[in-house]
Amino acid sequence: MSDRRRQLPSVDRLLREPGVQELLQVAPRSAVLTAVRESIEAARSRRAGQPESWAADIQDRLATRGRSNLRPVLNATGVVLHTNLGRAPLAPAAVEAIVAVASGYSNLELDLSSGSRGSRTDHCRELLCGVTGAEDALVVNNAAGALLLALSAIAAGRDVVISRGELIEIGGSFRIPDILTRSGARLHEVGTTNRTHLDDYRRALDRDVAAFLTVHRSNFEQRGFVASPDPAALASLAREAGVPYLYDIGSGLLADLSPWGLTSEPRVSDALDAGADLVLFSGDKLLGGPQAGCLVGRKALVALCREHPVARAVRADKMTLAGLGATLSLYRDPASALREIPVLRMLTLSAEEIVRRAGRLLAACPAVLSPELLTGESAVGGGAFPGAVLPTTLVSLHAGPLGADGLALRLRLGATPVVTRVAGGRVLLDTRTLPDGAESRVGAALELALRE
Ligand SMILES: *Cc1c(COP(=O)(O)O)cnc(C)c1O
């Protein structure tokens, strides 16, 4: 151990330093103390040892802690809808709409023509009906909220018929049976884990059935000896019986991604065309907008939802409505949706474009990391297209003495955090999910990570 590291000052000594005394005048003692301890700890582990100025180092640490710790990161994982990284990045038009509405007042609940009270639920209504073909629409905080609302408004105290194969967990603490129970509805399971037939639903009809519910298996696939009724058949059985048919499709896919081989995810229009009475989906998955939950379908059902007290508890914020509205507007021209909405653009990047980006990133990487190109796969993520394969070109890095996990950690802790994949002892960078032109920023982050 070097001398510089052995002679670290004590916490008490640093607290008596004039520069640190000044910090104590303006910041809570506990915060200064934490920064002092961090500073000593960093000096202990750093090869260079003690900072040039203890007071400045402590002040920097205090300032960093005082900032919100929610900040932008560069996603080099190749997972397009990364739930831990905030799912969908927004289109420029959506960002502009949010900034415009957030930085001043808006007509959120004012009818501008009459000057009297309007409704926030009017804002995305026509756009959603326009792009989906639905009779009516409602936007709430997220899809879990949309499901809770729909079940509360339509099925409280009565039976909801659902296949045992769809009693699923979406991630985190969100399980369909729990939401169903919370809404006050009674769960009536039919069929088995792998096979459920139309007759299973038909036999349930001698009960007090408020609705049929289908939940898309967003984040896993069932293969082998499996069966579930076609949504169109289920919709016609529901119609014969006079029971509403609710369909939680999850991802809110509006675009046609079949030319890119992405076909396994139901589109909103598919669910409506099949005859679903109410279709529920997220705003920030394949739709590519802000976090939101959408309910589209029959007027009478949407009205029940809109008027239910839970609607207030899960209502959408003005920034959500602004961002979602601007995103939906882009869908009026399918080509501009694919070009402008980052999620769709990333999913439909050509192999040539990815190779070009990977080449630029390769050139920006420090040579000591022996960067090389490698073919691999990106993932859609976010509980959508679980089995889809998106071929990509990766930049693979040899981390040397730092080790791949060590380099990945330093990249995450940098001034602009870069999130990567680690596999087979290498750090892997996928340019599919990086913003345009970010290659040089990633290169700079690598240089810094090596210098630490
Ligand atoms: C993702 C998902 C949800 C939850 O959506 P949030 O917007 O995250 O609340 C609900 N149902 C299905 C089928 C999903 O895939």
mmCIF file of C-alpha atoms in Angstrom, residues 106-391:
data_model
loop_
_atom_site.group_PDB
_atom_site.id
_atom_site.type_symbol
_atom_site.label_atom_id
_atom_site.label_comp_id
_atom_site.label_asym_id
_atom_site.label_seq_id
_atom_site.Cartn_x
_atom_site.Cartn_y
_atom_site.Cartn_z
ATOM 1 C CA SER A 106 -52.996 24.155 -20.422
ATOM 2 C CA ASN A 107 -56.655 23.522 -21.226
ATOM 3 C CA LEU A 108 -56.454 20.236 -19.300
ATOM 4 C CA GLU A 109 -59.962 20.609 -17.904
ATOM 5 C CA LEU A 110 -61.256 23.674 -19.686
ATOM 6 C CA ASP A 111 -63.504 23.694 -22.728
ATOM 7 C CA LEU A 112 -61.969 26.576 -24.690
ATOM 8 C CA SER A 113 -65.063 27.228 -26.821
ATOM 9 C CA SER A 114 -67.509 27.623 -23.935
ATOM 10 C CA GLY A 115 -65.049 28.709 -21.254
ATOM 11 C CA SER A 116 -66.617 26.211 -18.880
ATOM 12 C CA ARG A 117 -65.269 23.107 -17.265
ATOM 13 C CA GLY A 118 -64.068 20.442 -19.664
ATOM 14 C CA SER A 119 -62.847 16.913 -19.091
ATOM 15 C CA ARG A 120 -59.288 15.647 -19.133
ATOM 16 C CA THR A 121 -60.596 12.364 -20.491
ATOM 17 C CA ASP A 122 -61.455 14.103 -23.767
ATOM 18 C CA HIS A 123 -57.869 14.769 -24.814
ATOM 19 C CA CYS A 124 -56.682 11.512 -26.387
ATOM 20 C CA ARG A 125 -60.158 10.159 -26.998
ATOM 21 C CA GLU A 126 -60.590 10.996 -30.664
ATOM 22 C CA LEU A 127 -57.013 10.152 -31.532
ATOM 23 C CA LEU A 128 -57.286 6.725 -29.901
ATOM 24 C CA CYS A 129 -60.605 6.055 -31.614
ATOM 25 C CA GLY A 130 -59.114 7.240 -34.892
ATOM 26 C CA VAL A 131 -56.052 4.977 -34.833
ATOM 27 C CA THR A 132 -57.791 1.909 -33.376
ATOM 28 C CA GLY A 133 -61.270 2.165 -34.903
ATOM 29 C CA ALA A 134 -62.853 1.870 -31.443
ATOM 30 C CA GLU A 135 -66.152 3.565 -30.498
ATOM 31 C CA ASP A 136 -64.735 5.168 -27.392
ATOM 32 C CA ALA A 137 -61.507 5.400 -25.424
ATOM 33 C CA LEU A 138 -60.127 6.326 -22.011
ATOM 34 C CA VAL A 139 -56.549 6.905 -20.855
ATOM 35 C CA VAL A 140 -55.390 6.200 -17.295
ATOM 36 C CA ASN A 141 -52.066 5.998 -15.474
ATOM 37 C CA ASN A 142 -50.918 2.556 -16.659
ATOM 38 C CA ALA A 143 -52.293 -0.757 -17.915
ATOM 39 C CA ALA A 144 -52.432 -2.344 -14.464
ATOM 40 C CA GLY A 145 -54.590 0.624 -13.438
ATOM 41 C CA ALA A 146 -56.722 0.182 -16.560
ATOM 42 C CA LEU A 147 -57.379 -3.454 -15.664
ATOM 43 C CA LEU A 148 -58.179 -2.614 -12.044
ATOM 44 C CA LEU A 149 -60.569 0.090 -13.234
ATOM 45 C CA ALA A 150 -62.300 -2.052 -15.854
ATOM 46 C CA LEU A 151 -62.856 -4.935 -13.449
ATOM 47 C CA SER A 152 -64.029 -2.610 -10.662
ATOM 48 C CA ALA A 153 -66.471 -0.835 -12.960
ATOM 49 C CA ILE A 154 -67.776 -3.863 -14.829
ATOM 50 C CA ALA A 155 -67.446 -6.884 -12.568
ATOM 51 C CA ALA A 156 -67.352 -5.997 -8.847
ATOM 52 C CA GLY A 157 -69.207 -8.600 -6.792
ATOM 53 C CA ARG A 158 -69.646 -10.912 -9.785
ATOM 54 C CA ASP A 159 -67.720 -13.607 -11.641
ATOM 55 C CA VAL A 160 -64.980 -12.980 -14.183
ATOM 56 C CA VAL A 161 -64.222 -16.061 -16.250
ATOM 57 C CA ILE A 162 -60.535 -16.526 -17.108
ATOM 58 C CA SER A 163 -58.424 -19.418 -18.344
ATOM 59 C CA ARG A 164 -56.021 -21.055 -15.872
ATOM 60 C CA GLY A 165 -53.371 -20.540 -18.537
ATOM 61 C CA GLU A 166 -53.728 -16.765 -18.178
ATOM 62 C CA LEU A 167 -53.422 -16.349 -14.403
ATOM 63 C CA ILE A 168 -50.032 -14.840 -15.008
ATOM 64 C CA GLU A 169 -47.449 -12.618 -13.377
ATOM 65 C CA ILE A 170 -46.425 -9.659 -15.504
ATOM 66 C CA GLY A 171 -43.363 -8.667 -13.493
ATOM 67 C CA GLY A 172 -42.593 -7.054 -10.189
ATOM 68 C CA SER A 173 -45.576 -7.556 -7.972
ATOM 69 C CA PHE A 174 -48.270 -7.540 -10.647
ATOM 70 C CA ARG A 175 -50.278 -10.745 -10.792
ATOM 71 C CA ILE A 176 -53.557 -10.983 -12.667
ATOM 72 C CA PRO A 177 -55.415 -12.944 -9.939
ATOM 73 C CA ASP A 178 -54.393 -10.354 -7.309
ATOM 74 C CA ILE A 179 -55.641 -7.411 -9.389
ATOM 75 C CA LEU A 180 -58.832 -9.293 -10.101
ATOM 76 C CA THR A 181 -59.478 -9.910 -6.408
ATOM 77 C CA ARG A 182 -58.612 -6.274 -5.515
ATOM 78 C CA SER A 183 -61.259 -5.036 -7.931
ATOM 79 C CA GLY A 184 -63.940 -6.838 -5.962
ATOM 80 C CA ALA A 185 -64.635 -9.240 -8.810
ATOM 81 C CA ARG A 186 -64.769 -12.993 -8.205
ATOM 82 C CA LEU A 187 -62.248 -15.072 -10.085
ATOM 83 C CA HIS A 188 -63.753 -18.039 -11.907
ATOM 84 C CA GLU A 189 -60.949 -20.119 -13.384
ATOM 85 C CA VAL A 190 -61.668 -22.432 -16.276
ATOM 86 C CA GLY A 191 -59.634 -24.963 -18.280
ATOM 87 C CA THR A 192 -56.121 -26.034 -17.383
ATOM 88 C CA THR A 193 -52.669 -24.455 -17.477
ATOM 89 C CA ASN A 194 -51.970 -25.678 -20.997
ATOM 90 C CA ARG A 195 -55.398 -26.206 -22.559
ATOM 91 C CA THR A 196 -58.644 -24.249 -22.317
ATOM 92 C CA HIS A 197 -61.563 -24.730 -24.714
ATOM 93 C CA LEU A 198 -64.577 -22.678 -25.735
ATOM 94 C CA ASP A 199 -66.768 -25.216 -23.909
ATOM 95 C CA ASP A 200 -64.996 -24.389 -20.645
ATOM 96 C CA TYR A 201 -66.235 -20.805 -20.980
ATOM 97 C CA ARG A 202 -69.698 -21.988 -22.098
ATOM 98 C CA ARG A 203 -70.090 -24.201 -19.019
ATOM 99 C CA ALA A 204 -69.252 -21.228 -16.771
ATOM 100 C CA LEU A 205 -72.302 -19.346 -18.058
ATOM 101 C CA ASP A 206 -74.732 -20.837 -15.532
ATOM 102 C CA ARG A 207 -73.003 -18.658 -12.935
ATOM 103 C CA ASP A 208 -73.399 -14.913 -12.329
ATOM 104 C CA VAL A 209 -70.871 -13.956 -15.006
ATOM 105 C CA ALA A 210 -69.979 -10.257 -15.387
ATOM 106 C CA ALA A 211 -67.298 -10.715 -18.028
ATOM 107 C CA PHE A 212 -64.923 -12.994 -19.905
ATOM 108 C CA LEU A 213 -61.318 -11.888 -19.580
ATOM 109 C CA THR A 214 -58.438 -12.834 -21.864
ATOM 110 C CA VAL A 215 -54.932 -11.796 -20.820
ATOM 111 C CA HIS A 216 -52.187 -11.945 -23.410
ATOM 112 C CA ARG A 217 -49.207 -14.055 -22.331
ATOM 113 C CA SER A 218 -46.869 -11.150 -22.824
ATOM 114 C CA ASN A 219 -43.674 -12.397 -21.309
ATOM 115 C CA PHE A 220 -43.617 -16.121 -22.022
ATOM 116 C CA GLU A 221 -44.600 -18.647 -24.643
ATOM 117 C CA GLN A 222 -46.441 -21.937 -24.307
ATOM 118 C CA ARG A 223 -45.481 -24.638 -26.750
ATOM 119 C CA GLY A 224 -46.430 -28.274 -27.206
ATOM 120 C CA PHE A 225 -49.803 -29.696 -26.171
ATOM 121 C CA VAL A 226 -51.592 -26.373 -25.800
ATOM 122 C CA ALA A 227 -54.916 -24.888 -26.847
ATOM 123 C CA SER A 228 -56.911 -21.764 -26.213
ATOM 124 C CA PRO A 229 -60.021 -20.543 -28.011
ATOM 125 C CA ASP A 230 -59.706 -18.089 -30.834
ATOM 126 C CA PRO A 231 -60.590 -14.566 -29.581
ATOM 127 C CA ALA A 232 -63.228 -14.298 -32.328
ATOM 128 C CA ALA A 233 -64.951 -17.495 -31.135
ATOM 129 C CA LEU A 234 -64.812 -16.310 -27.542
ATOM 130 C CA ALA A 235 -66.224 -12.935 -28.576
ATOM 131 C CA SER A 236 -69.184 -14.520 -30.337
ATOM 132 C CA LEU A 237 -69.924 -16.791 -27.370
ATOM 133 C CA ALA A 238 -69.780 -13.708 -25.124
ATOM 134 C CA ARG A 239 -72.111 -11.830 -27.450
ATOM 135 C CA GLU A 240 -74.649 -14.733 -27.529
ATOM 136 C CA ALA A 241 -74.608 -14.820 -23.740
ATOM 137 C CA GLY A 242 -74.784 -11.037 -23.374
ATOM 138 C CA VAL A 243 -71.516 -10.981 -21.410
ATOM 139 C CA PRO A 244 -68.816 -8.333 -22.069
ATOM 140 C CA TYR A 245 -65.525 -9.687 -23.362
ATOM 141 C CA LEU A 246 -62.449 -7.890 -21.977
ATOM 142 C CA TYR A 247 -59.076 -8.437 -23.602
ATOM 143 C CA ASP A 248 -55.837 -7.284 -21.953
ATOM 144 C CA ILE A 249 -53.399 -7.365 -24.870
ATOM 145 C CA GLY A 250 -50.500 -5.834 -22.914
ATOM 146 C CA SER A 251 -48.214 -4.123 -25.373
ATOM 147 C CA GLY A 252 -50.535 -1.806 -27.349
ATOM 148 C CA LEU A 253 -49.093 -2.648 -30.738
ATOM 149 C CA LEU A 254 -50.614 -0.352 -33.357
ATOM 150 C CA ALA A 255 -48.092 -0.711 -36.179
ATOM 151 C CA ASP A 256 -47.788 -3.632 -38.566
ATOM 152 C CA LEU A 257 -44.391 -5.193 -37.809
ATOM 153 C CA SER A 258 -44.964 -8.388 -39.797
ATOM 154 C CA PRO A 259 -42.537 -7.336 -42.581
ATOM 155 C CA TRP A 260 -39.833 -7.564 -39.893
ATOM 156 C CA GLY A 261 -40.966 -11.014 -38.809
ATOM 157 C CA LEU A 262 -42.632 -9.703 -35.651
ATOM 158 C CA THR A 263 -46.028 -11.370 -35.827
ATOM 159 C CA SER A 264 -46.758 -13.062 -32.491
ATOM 160 C CA GLU A 265 -48.107 -10.004 -30.702
ATOM 161 C CA PRO A 266 -51.826 -9.098 -31.053
ATOM 162 C CA ARG A 267 -52.501 -5.622 -32.434
ATOM 163 C CA VAL A 268 -55.135 -3.404 -30.876
ATOM 164 C CA SER A 269 -57.122 -3.539 -34.110
ATOM 165 C CA ASP A 270 -56.871 -7.383 -34.201
ATOM 166 C CA ALA A 271 -58.459 -7.566 -30.755
ATOM 167 C CA LEU A 272 -61.234 -5.155 -31.718
ATOM 168 C CA ASP A 273 -61.823 -6.862 -35.077
ATOM 169 C CA ALA A 274 -62.100 -10.205 -33.282
ATOM 170 C CA GLY A 275 -65.011 -8.683 -31.377
ATOM 171 C CA ALA A 276 -63.528 -7.822 -27.977
ATOM 172 C CA ASP A 277 -65.794 -5.322 -26.217
ATOM 173 C CA LEU A 278 -63.032 -3.624 -24.241
ATOM 174 C CA VAL A 279 -59.321 -3.806 -25.085
ATOM 175 C CA LEU A 280 -56.694 -2.763 -22.533
ATOM 176 C CA PHE A 281 -53.038 -1.945 -23.180
ATOM 177 C CA SER A 282 -49.957 0.002 -22.076
ATOM 178 C CA GLY A 283 -48.831 3.290 -23.588
ATOM 179 C CA ASP A 284 -45.101 2.732 -23.078
ATOM 180 C CA LYS A 285 -44.534 -0.675 -24.632
ATOM 181 C CA LEU A 286 -44.871 -1.267 -28.386
ATOM 182 C CA LEU A 287 -47.064 1.801 -28.765
ATOM 183 C CA GLY A 288 -43.903 3.777 -27.998
ATOM 184 C CA GLY A 289 -45.450 6.532 -25.870
ATOM 185 C CA PRO A 290 -45.309 7.585 -22.218
ATOM 186 C CA GLN A 291 -46.410 5.378 -19.333
ATOM 187 C CA ALA A 292 -50.175 5.106 -19.672
ATOM 188 C CA GLY A 293 -53.009 2.612 -19.682
ATOM 189 C CA CYS A 294 -55.547 2.720 -22.504
ATOM 190 C CA LEU A 295 -59.059 1.297 -22.557
ATOM 191 C CA VAL A 296 -60.759 1.233 -25.955
ATOM 192 C CA GLY A 297 -64.036 -0.330 -27.049
ATOM 193 C CA ARG A 298 -67.786 -0.086 -26.606
ATOM 194 C CA LYS A 299 -69.204 3.251 -25.502
ATOM 195 C CA ALA A 300 -71.292 1.846 -22.659
ATOM 196 C CA LEU A 301 -68.345 -0.019 -21.114
ATOM 197 C CA VAL A 302 -65.908 2.880 -21.467
ATOM 198 C CA ALA A 303 -68.555 5.124 -19.874
ATOM 199 C CA LEU A 304 -68.853 2.766 -16.888
ATOM 200 C CA CYS A 305 -65.085 3.005 -16.460
ATOM 201 C CA ARG A 306 -64.951 6.771 -16.907
ATOM 202 C CA GLU A 307 -67.592 7.318 -14.221
ATOM 203 C CA HIS A 308 -66.218 4.882 -11.654
ATOM 204 C CA PRO A 309 -64.430 6.331 -8.566
ATOM 205 C CA VAL A 310 -61.305 4.256 -9.308
ATOM 206 C CA ALA A 311 -60.918 6.321 -12.515
ATOM 207 C CA ARG A 312 -59.950 9.283 -10.374
ATOM 208 C CA ALA A 313 -57.421 7.207 -8.432
ATOM 209 C CA VAL A 314 -55.673 6.061 -11.618
ATOM 210 C CA ARG A 315 -56.155 9.167 -13.763
ATOM 211 C CA ALA A 316 -53.510 10.243 -16.262
ATOM 212 C CA ASP A 317 -51.394 13.327 -15.742
ATOM 213 C CA LYS A 318 -51.330 16.240 -18.237
ATOM 214 C CA MET A 319 -47.798 15.349 -19.368
ATOM 215 C CA THR A 320 -48.919 11.802 -20.109
ATOM 216 C CA LEU A 321 -51.866 13.045 -22.144
ATOM 217 C CA ALA A 322 -49.663 15.493 -24.062
ATOM 218 C CA GLY A 323 -47.010 12.871 -24.836
ATOM 219 C CA LEU A 324 -49.491 10.156 -25.702
ATOM 220 C CA GLY A 325 -51.514 12.492 -27.932
ATOM 221 C CA ALA A 326 -48.430 13.536 -29.890
ATOM 222 C CA THR A 327 -47.313 9.898 -30.239
ATOM 223 C CA LEU A 328 -50.745 8.803 -31.461
ATOM 224 C CA SER A 329 -50.770 11.640 -33.993
ATOM 225 C CA LEU A 330 -47.680 10.114 -35.621
ATOM 226 C CA TYR A 331 -49.647 6.940 -36.366
ATOM 227 C CA ARG A 332 -51.881 8.766 -38.823
ATOM 228 C CA ASP A 333 -49.026 8.208 -41.283
ATOM 229 C CA PRO A 334 -47.627 4.668 -40.764
ATOM 230 C CA ALA A 335 -44.295 5.527 -42.406
ATOM 231 C CA SER A 336 -43.709 8.480 -40.107
ATOM 232 C CA ALA A 337 -44.645 6.342 -37.090
ATOM 233 C CA LEU A 338 -41.907 3.836 -38.000
ATOM 234 C CA ARG A 339 -39.400 6.607 -38.561
ATOM 235 C CA GLU A 340 -40.210 8.897 -35.634
ATOM 236 C CA ILE A 341 -41.208 6.592 -32.792
ATOM 237 C CA PRO A 342 -37.927 5.340 -31.301
ATOM 238 C CA VAL A 343 -39.244 1.911 -30.269
ATOM 239 C CA LEU A 344 -40.514 1.177 -33.779
ATOM 240 C CA ARG A 345 -37.395 2.582 -35.375
ATOM 241 C CA MET A 346 -35.101 0.443 -33.208
ATOM 242 C CA LEU A 347 -37.131 -2.688 -33.899
ATOM 243 C CA THR A 348 -37.043 -2.138 -37.653
ATOM 244 C CA LEU A 349 -33.406 -1.032 -38.125
ATOM 245 C CA SER A 350 -31.834 -2.764 -41.103
ATOM 246 C CA ALA A 351 -28.906 -5.149 -40.627
ATOM 247 C CA GLU A 352 -26.757 -2.783 -42.745
ATOM 248 C CA GLU A 353 -27.561 0.187 -40.525
ATOM 249 C CA ILE A 354 -26.694 -1.804 -37.404
ATOM 250 C CA VAL A 355 -23.378 -2.891 -38.926
ATOM 251 C CA ARG A 356 -22.604 0.755 -39.785
ATOM 252 C CA ARG A 357 -23.359 1.850 -36.211
ATOM 253 C CA ALA A 358 -21.338 -1.014 -34.747
ATOM 254 C CA GLY A 359 -18.423 -0.038 -37.007
ATOM 255 C CA ARG A 360 -18.547 3.550 -35.757
ATOM 256 C CA LEU A 361 -18.688 2.353 -32.144
ATOM 257 C CA LEU A 362 -15.795 -0.050 -32.747
ATOM 258 C CA ALA A 363 -13.702 2.862 -34.006
ATOM 259 C CA ALA A 364 -14.583 4.913 -30.899
ATOM 260 C CA CYS A 365 -13.546 2.197 -28.416
ATOM 261 C CA PRO A 366 -10.098 2.382 -26.747
ATOM 262 C CA ALA A 367 -7.710 -0.040 -28.463
ATOM 263 C CA VAL A 368 -6.581 -1.609 -25.142
ATOM 264 C CA LEU A 369 -10.020 -3.214 -24.942
ATOM 265 C CA SER A 370 -9.334 -5.094 -28.216
ATOM 266 C CA PRO A 371 -12.816 -4.310 -29.527
ATOM 267 C CA GLU A 372 -14.217 -6.651 -32.159
ATOM 268 C CA LEU A 373 -17.505 -7.138 -33.969
ATOM 269 C CA LEU A 374 -19.628 -10.136 -33.139
ATOM 270 C CA THR A 375 -23.006 -11.285 -34.465
ATOM 271 C CA GLY A 376 -25.679 -11.692 -31.796
ATOM 272 C CA GLU A 377 -29.295 -10.984 -30.947
ATOM 273 C CA SER A 378 -31.209 -8.029 -29.551
ATOM 274 C CA ALA A 379 -34.439 -8.479 -27.574
ATOM 275 C CA VAL A 380 -37.774 -6.690 -27.746
ATOM 276 C CA GLY A 381 -38.155 -6.876 -23.940
ATOM 277 C CA GLY A 382 -40.862 -5.262 -21.819
ATOM 278 C CA GLY A 383 -43.060 -8.308 -22.035
ATOM 279 C CA ALA A 384 -43.592 -8.303 -25.789
ATOM 280 C CA PHE A 385 -42.665 -10.765 -28.529
ATOM 281 C CA PRO A 386 -41.002 -13.079 -25.964
ATOM 282 C CA GLY A 387 -39.749 -15.515 -28.601
ATOM 283 C CA ALA A 388 -38.709 -12.968 -31.217
ATOM 284 C CA VAL A 389 -35.171 -13.027 -32.568
ATOM 285 C CA LEU A 390 -33.667 -9.724 -33.708
ATOM 286 C CA PRO A 391 -30.277 -10.365 -35.324
#
